[in-house]
Amino acid sequence: MKCRICGGEATIKLKSYNIKLCEQDFLNFFKRRVAEAIREYKMFTHQDRILVAVSGGKDSLSLWDILAQMGYQTTGYHLYLNIADASEQAFEAVKNFADKNNLPLIVDRLDEIIGAGIEQASKVMKKPPCSVCGMIKRYRFNRLAEEKGFSVVVTGHHLDDECATLLGNLLHWQEGYLARQYPVLEEKEGLVKRAKPFVYVGEEEIKIYARVRGINYVQTPCPYSRGATSLIYKRIIKEIEEQMPSTKIYFLKAFFKNYRERFYAEEEKVKLHPCPECGYLTVGEICNFCLLKKKLQKFSSQK
Ligand SMILES: [Zn+2]
Ligand SMILES: [Zn+2]
């Protein structure tokens, strides 16, 4: 195999793009895709202080790695979930990465911030663990941005994640979610700006990137993600991509460019007000984070 760019020995084959590359040209190719998304959606600049949400998996650690490589000011954020075995391994991977690259890391321990584990939190809220975990992380992102001056939070969601989400949202005609699905969500009313710099790179490419860069990550940072319905959509999207290369990128780009704005009206109806307990903006009477803490208190006082 010959590298398309330099003519040297190619060790990497990218089916979606129908190209073969050597490691160095693959890294350049990957970086260009990420830089393109950052620029196209004006995600951040070198002046921004960026909080990178890291689980310990390949997506988030690769994201942290490439942003640091590109010279951005990054700090990692890890939520330690207290799930037997899984959490300790995930934390080790994140900690080792931060130490090795000399990058700052913020760790929240779930038992310290809510006084309970994710299972119990999920039970009192009557919601799946993933949705409670997502809520807690969003809450902490906004608080940390306010307290420590981060201007943007980035997550490792990639092309396959976004295609799976889009397919799911379309199948159930989730208009509110469709309006909000975008590579960048601007800061508004105390909610920090959020961005997904991997929106144009697929899971396969990230796997290759992590391998070439020698990143040590955990396969499944969270055991709960295994049963997620998004896996069904991902599998189907993967099958379609194999039969029809480049479908993923077209599906997503066309949605962002031509169709998403049709769902805008749905979003504007939502009215936010500050939570009386903590000041965080919410649609409910009190914010979900304070609601969770109240429910946990009530639960433990009943015992
Ligand atoms: Zn090459
Ligand atoms: Zn609150």
PDB file of C-alpha atoms and ligand atoms in Angstrom:
ATOM      1  CA  MET A   1       0.000   0.000   0.000  1.00  0.00           C
ATOM      2  CA  LYS A   2       1.242   3.461  -0.920  1.00  0.00           C
ATOM      3  CA  CYS A   3       0.420   6.635   0.998  1.00  0.00           C
ATOM      4  CA  ARG A   4      -1.747   8.949  -1.098  1.00  0.00           C
ATOM      5  CA  ILE A   5       0.125  12.033   0.147  1.00  0.00           C
ATOM      6  CA  CYS A   6       3.825  11.185   0.373  1.00  0.00           C
ATOM      7  CA  GLY A   7       4.041   7.967  -1.656  1.00  0.00           C
ATOM      8  CA  GLY A   8       5.715   6.178   1.270  1.00  0.00           C
ATOM      9  CA  GLU A   9       4.503   2.986   2.928  1.00  0.00           C
ATOM     10  CA  ALA A  10       0.843   3.314   3.958  1.00  0.00           C
ATOM     11  CA  THR A  11      -0.364   1.422   7.022  1.00  0.00           C
ATOM     12  CA  ILE A  12      -3.801   2.993   7.398  1.00  0.00           C
ATOM     13  CA  LYS A  13      -6.813   2.593   5.144  1.00  0.00           C
ATOM     14  CA  LEU A  14      -9.822   4.914   5.536  1.00  0.00           C
ATOM     15  CA  LYS A  15     -12.833   3.362   3.831  1.00  0.00           C
ATOM     16  CA  SER A  16     -15.160   6.342   4.164  1.00  0.00           C
ATOM     17  CA  TYR A  17     -12.707   8.520   2.259  1.00  0.00           C
ATOM     18  CA  ASN A  18     -11.287   5.761   0.062  1.00  0.00           C
ATOM     19  CA  ILE A  19      -7.690   6.712   0.903  1.00  0.00           C
ATOM     20  CA  LYS A  20      -4.568   4.992   2.212  1.00  0.00           C
ATOM     21  CA  LEU A  21      -2.136   6.915   4.406  1.00  0.00           C
ATOM     22  CA  CYS A  22       1.079   6.586   6.383  1.00  0.00           C
ATOM     23  CA  GLU A  23       0.895   7.382  10.109  1.00  0.00           C
ATOM     24  CA  GLN A  24       2.235  10.922   9.808  1.00  0.00           C
ATOM     25  CA  ASP A  25      -0.144  11.854   7.003  1.00  0.00           C
ATOM     26  CA  PHE A  26      -3.015  10.252   8.896  1.00  0.00           C
ATOM     27  CA  LEU A  27      -2.273  12.486  11.903  1.00  0.00           C
ATOM     28  CA  ASN A  28      -2.221  15.543   9.633  1.00  0.00           C
ATOM     29  CA  PHE A  29      -5.462  14.462   7.980  1.00  0.00           C
ATOM     30  CA  PHE A  30      -7.143  13.926  11.365  1.00  0.00           C
ATOM     31  CA  LYS A  31      -5.966  17.261  12.721  1.00  0.00           C
ATOM     32  CA  ARG A  32      -7.256  19.057   9.621  1.00  0.00           C
ATOM     33  CA  ARG A  33     -10.746  17.555  10.092  1.00  0.00           C
ATOM     34  CA  VAL A  34     -10.816  18.736  13.716  1.00  0.00           C
ATOM     35  CA  ALA A  35      -9.430  22.183  12.870  1.00  0.00           C
ATOM     36  CA  GLU A  36     -12.054  22.526  10.142  1.00  0.00           C
ATOM     37  CA  ALA A  37     -14.922  21.878  12.585  1.00  0.00           C
ATOM     38  CA  ILE A  38     -13.468  24.275  15.181  1.00  0.00           C
ATOM     39  CA  ARG A  39     -13.193  27.010  12.543  1.00  0.00           C
ATOM     40  CA  GLU A  40     -16.469  26.365  10.744  1.00  0.00           C
ATOM     41  CA  TYR A  41     -18.543  26.557  13.922  1.00  0.00           C
ATOM     42  CA  LYS A  42     -16.336  29.153  15.675  1.00  0.00           C
ATOM     43  CA  MET A  43     -16.002  26.809  18.640  1.00  0.00           C
ATOM     44  CA  PHE A  44     -13.082  28.545  20.398  1.00  0.00           C
ATOM     45  CA  THR A  45      -9.748  30.283  19.854  1.00  0.00           C
ATOM     46  CA  HIS A  46      -6.341  30.067  21.494  1.00  0.00           C
ATOM     47  CA  GLN A  47      -7.500  32.765  23.946  1.00  0.00           C
ATOM     48  CA  ASP A  48     -10.265  30.569  25.386  1.00  0.00           C
ATOM     49  CA  ARG A  49      -9.885  28.503  28.531  1.00  0.00           C
ATOM     50  CA  ILE A  50     -11.299  25.119  27.584  1.00  0.00           C
ATOM     51  CA  LEU A  51     -12.725  22.517  29.956  1.00  0.00           C
ATOM     52  CA  VAL A  52     -12.479  19.039  28.382  1.00  0.00           C
ATOM     53  CA  ALA A  53     -14.914  16.450  29.753  1.00  0.00           C
ATOM     54  CA  VAL A  54     -12.922  13.208  30.020  1.00  0.00           C
ATOM     55  CA  SER A  55     -14.371   9.799  30.867  1.00  0.00           C
ATOM     56  CA  GLY A  56     -11.204   7.781  30.354  1.00  0.00           C
ATOM     57  CA  GLY A  57     -12.394   6.335  27.023  1.00  0.00           C
ATOM     58  CA  LYS A  58     -10.704   6.783  23.653  1.00  0.00           C
ATOM     59  CA  ASP A  59     -12.924   9.623  22.412  1.00  0.00           C
ATOM     60  CA  SER A  60     -12.455  12.070  25.252  1.00  0.00           C
ATOM     61  CA  LEU A  61      -8.752  11.316  25.827  1.00  0.00           C
ATOM     62  CA  SER A  62      -8.027  11.660  22.105  1.00  0.00           C
ATOM     63  CA  LEU A  63      -9.879  14.956  22.124  1.00  0.00           C
ATOM     64  CA  TRP A  64      -7.864  16.251  25.045  1.00  0.00           C
ATOM     65  CA  ASP A  65      -4.668  15.042  23.357  1.00  0.00           C
ATOM     66  CA  ILE A  66      -5.276  16.732  20.027  1.00  0.00           C
ATOM     67  CA  LEU A  67      -6.436  20.040  21.522  1.00  0.00           C
ATOM     68  CA  ALA A  68      -3.315  20.152  23.696  1.00  0.00           C
ATOM     69  CA  GLN A  69      -1.230  19.262  20.622  1.00  0.00           C
ATOM     70  CA  MET A  70      -2.834  22.137  18.745  1.00  0.00           C
ATOM     71  CA  GLY A  71      -1.768  24.525  21.493  1.00  0.00           C
ATOM     72  CA  TYR A  72      -5.150  25.223  23.082  1.00  0.00           C
ATOM     73  CA  GLN A  73      -5.441  25.990  26.823  1.00  0.00           C
ATOM     74  CA  THR A  74      -7.112  22.896  28.222  1.00  0.00           C
ATOM     75  CA  THR A  75      -8.103  21.556  31.638  1.00  0.00           C
ATOM     76  CA  GLY A  76      -9.603  18.085  32.046  1.00  0.00           C
ATOM     77  CA  TYR A  77     -12.805  17.403  33.975  1.00  0.00           C
ATOM     78  CA  HIS A  78     -13.584  13.935  35.266  1.00  0.00           C
ATOM     79  CA  LEU A  79     -16.622  12.803  37.238  1.00  0.00           C
ATOM     80  CA  TYR A  80     -15.697   9.847  39.443  1.00  0.00           C
ATOM     81  CA  LEU A  81     -18.852   7.758  39.575  1.00  0.00           C
ATOM     82  CA  ASN A  82     -17.994   5.224  42.304  1.00  0.00           C
ATOM     83  CA  ILE A  83     -18.964   2.227  40.184  1.00  0.00           C
ATOM     84  CA  ALA A  84     -17.033  -0.822  41.419  1.00  0.00           C
ATOM     85  CA  ASP A  85     -13.905  -1.518  39.309  1.00  0.00           C
ATOM     86  CA  ALA A  86     -14.976   0.545  36.303  1.00  0.00           C
ATOM     87  CA  SER A  87     -14.573   3.959  37.947  1.00  0.00           C
ATOM     88  CA  GLU A  88     -11.141   3.299  39.388  1.00  0.00           C
ATOM     89  CA  GLN A  89      -9.820   2.136  36.000  1.00  0.00           C
ATOM     90  CA  ALA A  90     -11.348   5.107  34.225  1.00  0.00           C
ATOM     91  CA  PHE A  91      -9.914   7.507  36.769  1.00  0.00           C
ATOM     92  CA  GLU A  92      -6.439   5.910  36.494  1.00  0.00           C
ATOM     93  CA  ALA A  93      -6.476   6.331  32.705  1.00  0.00           C
ATOM     94  CA  VAL A  94      -7.445  10.002  33.004  1.00  0.00           C
ATOM     95  CA  LYS A  95      -4.960  10.704  35.801  1.00  0.00           C
ATOM     96  CA  ASN A  96      -2.085   8.996  33.969  1.00  0.00           C
ATOM     97  CA  PHE A  97      -2.835  10.940  30.807  1.00  0.00           C
ATOM     98  CA  ALA A  98      -2.909  14.256  32.671  1.00  0.00           C
ATOM     99  CA  ASP A  99       0.341  13.490  34.532  1.00  0.00           C
ATOM    100  CA  LYS A 100       2.158  12.247  31.439  1.00  0.00           C
ATOM    101  CA  ASN A 101       1.234  15.359  29.464  1.00  0.00           C
ATOM    102  CA  ASN A 102       1.513  17.742  32.377  1.00  0.00           C
ATOM    103  CA  LEU A 103      -2.050  18.998  31.960  1.00  0.00           C
ATOM    104  CA  PRO A 104      -4.354  20.312  34.727  1.00  0.00           C
ATOM    105  CA  LEU A 105      -7.224  18.052  35.829  1.00  0.00           C
ATOM    106  CA  ILE A 106     -10.329  18.643  37.948  1.00  0.00           C
ATOM    107  CA  VAL A 107     -11.946  15.574  39.525  1.00  0.00           C
ATOM    108  CA  ASP A 108     -15.390  15.524  41.140  1.00  0.00           C
ATOM    109  CA  ARG A 109     -16.273  12.513  43.245  1.00  0.00           C
ATOM    110  CA  LEU A 110     -19.953  11.704  43.074  1.00  0.00           C
ATOM    111  CA  ASP A 111     -20.139  10.593  46.717  1.00  0.00           C
ATOM    112  CA  GLU A 112     -18.699  13.961  47.758  1.00  0.00           C
ATOM    113  CA  ILE A 113     -20.909  16.210  45.652  1.00  0.00           C
ATOM    114  CA  ILE A 114     -24.245  14.441  46.182  1.00  0.00           C
ATOM    115  CA  GLY A 115     -23.456  12.033  49.030  1.00  0.00           C
ATOM    116  CA  ALA A 116     -24.603   8.978  47.082  1.00  0.00           C
ATOM    117  CA  GLY A 117     -23.710   6.719  44.165  1.00  0.00           C
ATOM    118  CA  ILE A 118     -25.171   6.823  40.669  1.00  0.00           C
ATOM    119  CA  GLU A 119     -27.492   3.838  41.239  1.00  0.00           C
ATOM    120  CA  GLN A 120     -29.121   5.462  44.221  1.00  0.00           C
ATOM    121  CA  ALA A 121     -29.345   8.801  42.421  1.00  0.00           C
ATOM    122  CA  SER A 122     -30.974   7.075  39.468  1.00  0.00           C
ATOM    123  CA  LYS A 123     -33.461   5.356  41.769  1.00  0.00           C
ATOM    124  CA  VAL A 124     -34.633   8.491  43.609  1.00  0.00           C
ATOM    125  CA  MET A 125     -34.919  10.478  40.369  1.00  0.00           C
ATOM    126  CA  LYS A 126     -36.688   7.572  38.610  1.00  0.00           C
ATOM    127  CA  LYS A 127     -34.460   8.124  35.584  1.00  0.00           C
ATOM    128  CA  PRO A 128     -31.807   5.987  33.858  1.00  0.00           C
ATOM    129  CA  PRO A 129     -28.267   6.354  35.302  1.00  0.00           C
ATOM    130  CA  CYS A 130     -27.005   7.908  32.028  1.00  0.00           C
ATOM    131  CA  SER A 131     -29.552  10.692  32.127  1.00  0.00           C
ATOM    132  CA  VAL A 132     -28.839  11.496  35.803  1.00  0.00           C
ATOM    133  CA  CYS A 133     -25.089  11.396  35.156  1.00  0.00           C
ATOM    134  CA  GLY A 134     -25.525  13.754  32.180  1.00  0.00           C
ATOM    135  CA  MET A 135     -27.583  16.140  34.308  1.00  0.00           C
ATOM    136  CA  ILE A 136     -24.951  16.211  37.085  1.00  0.00           C
ATOM    137  CA  LYS A 137     -22.147  16.826  34.583  1.00  0.00           C
ATOM    138  CA  ARG A 138     -23.988  19.679  32.870  1.00  0.00           C
ATOM    139  CA  TYR A 139     -24.641  21.261  36.243  1.00  0.00           C
ATOM    140  CA  ARG A 140     -20.989  20.989  37.258  1.00  0.00           C
ATOM    141  CA  PHE A 141     -19.742  22.305  33.876  1.00  0.00           C
ATOM    142  CA  ASN A 142     -21.718  25.492  34.357  1.00  0.00           C
ATOM    143  CA  ARG A 143     -20.678  25.928  37.969  1.00  0.00           C
ATOM    144  CA  LEU A 144     -16.997  25.369  37.163  1.00  0.00           C
ATOM    145  CA  ALA A 145     -17.134  27.737  34.207  1.00  0.00           C
ATOM    146  CA  GLU A 146     -18.493  30.416  36.513  1.00  0.00           C
ATOM    147  CA  GLU A 147     -16.121  29.721  39.406  1.00  0.00           C
ATOM    148  CA  LYS A 148     -12.913  29.129  37.475  1.00  0.00           C
ATOM    149  CA  GLY A 149     -13.381  31.178  34.323  1.00  0.00           C
ATOM    150  CA  PHE A 150     -13.697  28.536  31.599  1.00  0.00           C
ATOM    151  CA  SER A 151     -15.262  29.982  28.468  1.00  0.00           C
ATOM    152  CA  VAL A 152     -16.201  26.716  26.755  1.00  0.00           C
ATOM    153  CA  VAL A 153     -16.762  23.041  27.601  1.00  0.00           C
ATOM    154  CA  VAL A 154     -15.901  20.407  24.985  1.00  0.00           C
ATOM    155  CA  THR A 155     -16.988  16.776  24.774  1.00  0.00           C
ATOM    156  CA  GLY A 156     -15.744  13.840  22.674  1.00  0.00           C
ATOM    157  CA  HIS A 157     -19.003  13.259  20.756  1.00  0.00           C
ATOM    158  CA  HIS A 158     -18.046  12.190  17.248  1.00  0.00           C
ATOM    159  CA  LEU A 159     -19.593  11.665  13.831  1.00  0.00           C
ATOM    160  CA  ASP A 160     -21.050   8.259  14.723  1.00  0.00           C
ATOM    161  CA  ASP A 161     -22.500   9.542  18.023  1.00  0.00           C
ATOM    162  CA  GLU A 162     -24.085  12.506  16.300  1.00  0.00           C
ATOM    163  CA  CYS A 163     -25.511  10.403  13.447  1.00  0.00           C
ATOM    164  CA  ALA A 164     -26.978   7.940  15.957  1.00  0.00           C
ATOM    165  CA  THR A 165     -28.523  10.798  17.951  1.00  0.00           C
ATOM    166  CA  LEU A 166     -29.924  12.382  14.801  1.00  0.00           C
ATOM    167  CA  LEU A 167     -31.436   9.114  13.618  1.00  0.00           C
ATOM    168  CA  GLY A 168     -33.023   8.529  17.034  1.00  0.00           C
ATOM    169  CA  ASN A 169     -34.380  12.068  17.196  1.00  0.00           C
ATOM    170  CA  LEU A 170     -35.853  11.777  13.703  1.00  0.00           C
ATOM    171  CA  LEU A 171     -37.417   8.381  14.296  1.00  0.00           C
ATOM    172  CA  HIS A 172     -39.247   9.768  17.325  1.00  0.00           C
ATOM    173  CA  TRP A 173     -39.704  13.281  15.875  1.00  0.00           C
ATOM    174  CA  GLN A 174     -38.150  14.866  18.948  1.00  0.00           C
ATOM    175  CA  GLU A 175     -38.486  18.421  17.711  1.00  0.00           C
ATOM    176  CA  GLY A 176     -36.955  20.065  20.777  1.00  0.00           C
ATOM    177  CA  TYR A 177     -33.893  17.824  20.601  1.00  0.00           C
ATOM    178  CA  LEU A 178     -33.585  18.338  16.849  1.00  0.00           C
ATOM    179  CA  ALA A 179     -33.496  22.109  17.378  1.00  0.00           C
ATOM    180  CA  ARG A 180     -30.719  21.770  19.940  1.00  0.00           C
ATOM    181  CA  GLN A 181     -28.531  19.242  18.106  1.00  0.00           C
ATOM    182  CA  TYR A 182     -25.610  21.265  16.788  1.00  0.00           C
ATOM    183  CA  PRO A 183     -21.783  21.128  16.992  1.00  0.00           C
ATOM    184  CA  VAL A 184     -21.755  24.249  19.130  1.00  0.00           C
ATOM    185  CA  LEU A 185     -24.249  25.640  21.630  1.00  0.00           C
ATOM    186  CA  GLU A 186     -23.595  29.307  22.358  1.00  0.00           C
ATOM    187  CA  GLU A 187     -23.409  30.593  25.897  1.00  0.00           C
ATOM    188  CA  LYS A 188     -26.688  31.966  27.153  1.00  0.00           C
ATOM    189  CA  GLU A 189     -28.153  33.032  30.469  1.00  0.00           C
ATOM    190  CA  GLY A 190     -25.428  31.545  32.645  1.00  0.00           C
ATOM    191  CA  LEU A 191     -25.133  28.318  30.657  1.00  0.00           C
ATOM    192  CA  VAL A 192     -21.567  27.900  29.411  1.00  0.00           C
ATOM    193  CA  LYS A 193     -20.823  27.502  25.700  1.00  0.00           C
ATOM    194  CA  ARG A 194     -20.431  23.864  24.614  1.00  0.00           C
ATOM    195  CA  ALA A 195     -18.727  22.378  21.579  1.00  0.00           C
ATOM    196  CA  LYS A 196     -18.009  19.044  19.890  1.00  0.00           C
ATOM    197  CA  PRO A 197     -14.756  19.337  17.908  1.00  0.00           C
ATOM    198  CA  PHE A 198     -14.947  15.664  16.798  1.00  0.00           C
ATOM    199  CA  VAL A 199     -18.225  16.147  14.958  1.00  0.00           C
ATOM    200  CA  TYR A 200     -16.555  15.383  11.597  1.00  0.00           C
ATOM    201  CA  VAL A 201     -14.393  12.443  12.635  1.00  0.00           C
ATOM    202  CA  GLY A 202     -15.714   8.906  12.962  1.00  0.00           C
ATOM    203  CA  GLU A 203     -15.168   6.397  15.720  1.00  0.00           C
ATOM    204  CA  GLU A 204     -12.809   4.295  13.560  1.00  0.00           C
ATOM    205  CA  GLU A 205     -10.571   7.279  12.898  1.00  0.00           C
ATOM    206  CA  ILE A 206     -10.453   8.138  16.607  1.00  0.00           C
ATOM    207  CA  LYS A 207      -9.468   4.547  17.393  1.00  0.00           C
ATOM    208  CA  ILE A 208      -6.602   4.808  14.910  1.00  0.00           C
ATOM    209  CA  TYR A 209      -5.596   8.196  16.301  1.00  0.00           C
ATOM    210  CA  ALA A 210      -5.482   6.855  19.871  1.00  0.00           C
ATOM    211  CA  ARG A 211      -3.390   3.884  18.757  1.00  0.00           C
ATOM    212  CA  VAL A 212      -0.920   5.937  16.703  1.00  0.00           C
ATOM    213  CA  ARG A 213      -0.548   8.451  19.540  1.00  0.00           C
ATOM    214  CA  GLY A 214      -0.081   5.706  22.124  1.00  0.00           C
ATOM    215  CA  ILE A 215      -2.956   6.829  24.339  1.00  0.00           C
ATOM    216  CA  ASN A 216      -3.874   4.402  27.141  1.00  0.00           C
ATOM    217  CA  TYR A 217      -7.633   4.396  27.542  1.00  0.00           C
ATOM    218  CA  VAL A 218     -10.300   2.114  29.002  1.00  0.00           C
ATOM    219  CA  GLN A 219     -12.613   0.208  26.641  1.00  0.00           C
ATOM    220  CA  THR A 220     -15.823   0.846  28.581  1.00  0.00           C
ATOM    221  CA  PRO A 221     -15.425   3.691  31.057  1.00  0.00           C
ATOM    222  CA  CYS A 222     -19.040   3.154  32.066  1.00  0.00           C
ATOM    223  CA  PRO A 223     -20.848  -0.213  32.321  1.00  0.00           C
ATOM    224  CA  TYR A 224     -24.248   1.496  31.924  1.00  0.00           C
ATOM    225  CA  SER A 225     -23.523   2.679  28.390  1.00  0.00           C
ATOM    226  CA  ARG A 226     -23.669  -0.921  27.125  1.00  0.00           C
ATOM    227  CA  GLY A 227     -27.422  -1.178  27.134  1.00  0.00           C
ATOM    228  CA  ALA A 228     -28.052   2.241  25.624  1.00  0.00           C
ATOM    229  CA  THR A 229     -30.472   2.382  22.700  1.00  0.00           C
ATOM    230  CA  SER A 230     -27.976   4.566  20.868  1.00  0.00           C
ATOM    231  CA  LEU A 231     -25.991   1.376  20.248  1.00  0.00           C
ATOM    232  CA  ILE A 232     -28.795   0.071  18.030  1.00  0.00           C
ATOM    233  CA  TYR A 233     -28.726   3.232  15.943  1.00  0.00           C
ATOM    234  CA  LYS A 234     -24.921   3.126  15.796  1.00  0.00           C
ATOM    235  CA  ARG A 235     -24.917  -0.409  14.507  1.00  0.00           C
ATOM    236  CA  ILE A 236     -27.412   0.450  11.784  1.00  0.00           C
ATOM    237  CA  ILE A 237     -25.523   3.588  10.772  1.00  0.00           C
ATOM    238  CA  LYS A 238     -22.331   1.544  10.568  1.00  0.00           C
ATOM    239  CA  GLU A 239     -24.005  -0.956   8.243  1.00  0.00           C
ATOM    240  CA  ILE A 240     -25.287   1.801   5.983  1.00  0.00           C
ATOM    241  CA  GLU A 241     -21.849   3.433   5.901  1.00  0.00           C
ATOM    242  CA  GLU A 242     -20.217   0.158   4.897  1.00  0.00           C
ATOM    243  CA  GLN A 243     -22.571  -0.231   1.940  1.00  0.00           C
ATOM    244  CA  MET A 244     -22.588   3.468   1.081  1.00  0.00           C
ATOM    245  CA  PRO A 245     -19.393   5.243   2.189  1.00  0.00           C
ATOM    246  CA  SER A 246     -19.686   8.960   3.139  1.00  0.00           C
ATOM    247  CA  THR A 247     -23.397   8.660   4.005  1.00  0.00           C
ATOM    248  CA  LYS A 248     -22.728   9.625   7.638  1.00  0.00           C
ATOM    249  CA  ILE A 249     -21.003  12.886   6.865  1.00  0.00           C
ATOM    250  CA  TYR A 250     -23.654  13.829   4.293  1.00  0.00           C
ATOM    251  CA  PHE A 251     -26.531  12.959   6.660  1.00  0.00           C
ATOM    252  CA  LEU A 252     -25.134  15.172   9.415  1.00  0.00           C
ATOM    253  CA  LYS A 253     -23.790  18.091   7.371  1.00  0.00           C
ATOM    254  CA  ALA A 254     -27.022  18.438   5.416  1.00  0.00           C
ATOM    255  CA  PHE A 255     -29.033  18.399   8.642  1.00  0.00           C
ATOM    256  CA  PHE A 256     -26.946  21.184  10.207  1.00  0.00           C
ATOM    257  CA  LYS A 257     -26.925  23.253   7.040  1.00  0.00           C
ATOM    258  CA  ASN A 258     -30.440  22.865   5.661  1.00  0.00           C
ATOM    259  CA  TYR A 259     -32.868  21.244   8.044  1.00  0.00           C
ATOM    260  CA  ARG A 260     -32.108  21.998  11.677  1.00  0.00           C
ATOM    261  CA  GLU A 261     -33.388  25.562  11.553  1.00  0.00           C
ATOM    262  CA  ARG A 262     -36.871  24.266  10.743  1.00  0.00           C
ATOM    263  CA  PHE A 263     -37.118  23.123  14.366  1.00  0.00           C
ATOM    264  CA  TYR A 264     -36.048  26.410  15.963  1.00  0.00           C
ATOM    265  CA  ALA A 265     -39.488  27.595  17.026  1.00  0.00           C
ATOM    266  CA  GLU A 266     -39.830  24.664  19.397  1.00  0.00           C
ATOM    267  CA  GLU A 267     -36.774  25.729  21.381  1.00  0.00           C
ATOM    268  CA  GLU A 268     -37.741  29.319  22.049  1.00  0.00           C
ATOM    269  CA  LYS A 269     -40.793  28.399  24.095  1.00  0.00           C
ATOM    270  CA  VAL A 270     -38.640  27.243  27.022  1.00  0.00           C
ATOM    271  CA  LYS A 271     -38.450  29.853  29.812  1.00  0.00           C
ATOM    272  CA  LEU A 272     -35.654  29.676  32.365  1.00  0.00           C
ATOM    273  CA  HIS A 273     -35.480  31.158  35.868  1.00  0.00           C
ATOM    274  CA  PRO A 274     -32.877  30.888  38.660  1.00  0.00           C
ATOM    275  CA  CYS A 275     -33.139  27.950  41.069  1.00  0.00           C
ATOM    276  CA  PRO A 276     -34.108  29.330  44.534  1.00  0.00           C
ATOM    277  CA  GLU A 277     -31.585  26.972  46.164  1.00  0.00           C
ATOM    278  CA  CYS A 278     -28.441  27.543  44.120  1.00  0.00           C
ATOM    279  CA  GLY A 279     -29.125  30.174  41.473  1.00  0.00           C
ATOM    280  CA  TYR A 280     -28.635  27.808  38.514  1.00  0.00           C
ATOM    281  CA  LEU A 281     -31.044  28.464  35.643  1.00  0.00           C
ATOM    282  CA  THR A 282     -33.792  25.920  35.315  1.00  0.00           C
ATOM    283  CA  VAL A 283     -37.217  25.273  33.818  1.00  0.00           C
ATOM    284  CA  GLY A 284     -38.500  23.498  36.927  1.00  0.00           C
ATOM    285  CA  GLU A 285     -39.360  24.927  40.342  1.00  0.00           C
ATOM    286  CA  ILE A 286     -35.894  24.058  41.615  1.00  0.00           C
ATOM    287  CA  CYS A 287     -33.019  22.761  39.461  1.00  0.00           C
ATOM    288  CA  ASN A 288     -32.590  19.019  38.958  1.00  0.00           C
ATOM    289  CA  PHE A 289     -29.303  18.951  40.862  1.00  0.00           C
ATOM    290  CA  CYS A 290     -30.910  20.454  43.993  1.00  0.00           C
ATOM    291  CA  LEU A 291     -33.949  18.235  43.461  1.00  0.00           C
ATOM    292  CA  LEU A 292     -31.672  15.196  43.424  1.00  0.00           C
ATOM    293  CA  LYS A 293     -29.957  16.291  46.649  1.00  0.00           C
ATOM    294  CA  LYS A 294     -33.330  16.886  48.344  1.00  0.00           C
ATOM    295  CA  LYS A 295     -34.619  13.490  47.289  1.00  0.00           C
ATOM    296  CA  LEU A 296     -31.452  11.803  48.533  1.00  0.00           C
ATOM    297  CA  GLN A 297     -31.779  13.585  51.907  1.00  0.00           C
ATOM    298  CA  LYS A 298     -35.380  12.498  52.216  1.00  0.00           C
ATOM    299  CA  PHE A 299     -34.413   8.966  51.222  1.00  0.00           C
ATOM    300  CA  SER A 300     -31.656   8.690  53.843  1.00  0.00           C
ATOM    301  CA  SER A 301     -33.787  10.222  56.621  1.00  0.00           C
ATOM    302  CA  GLN A 302     -36.459   7.580  55.978  1.00  0.00           C
ATOM    303  CA  LYS A 303     -34.017   4.753  56.596  1.00  0.00           C
TER     304      LYS A 303
HETATM  305 ZN    ZN B   1       2.486   9.646   3.866  1.00  0.00          ZN
HETATM  306 ZN    ZN B   2     -30.318  24.369  42.269  1.00  0.00          ZN
END
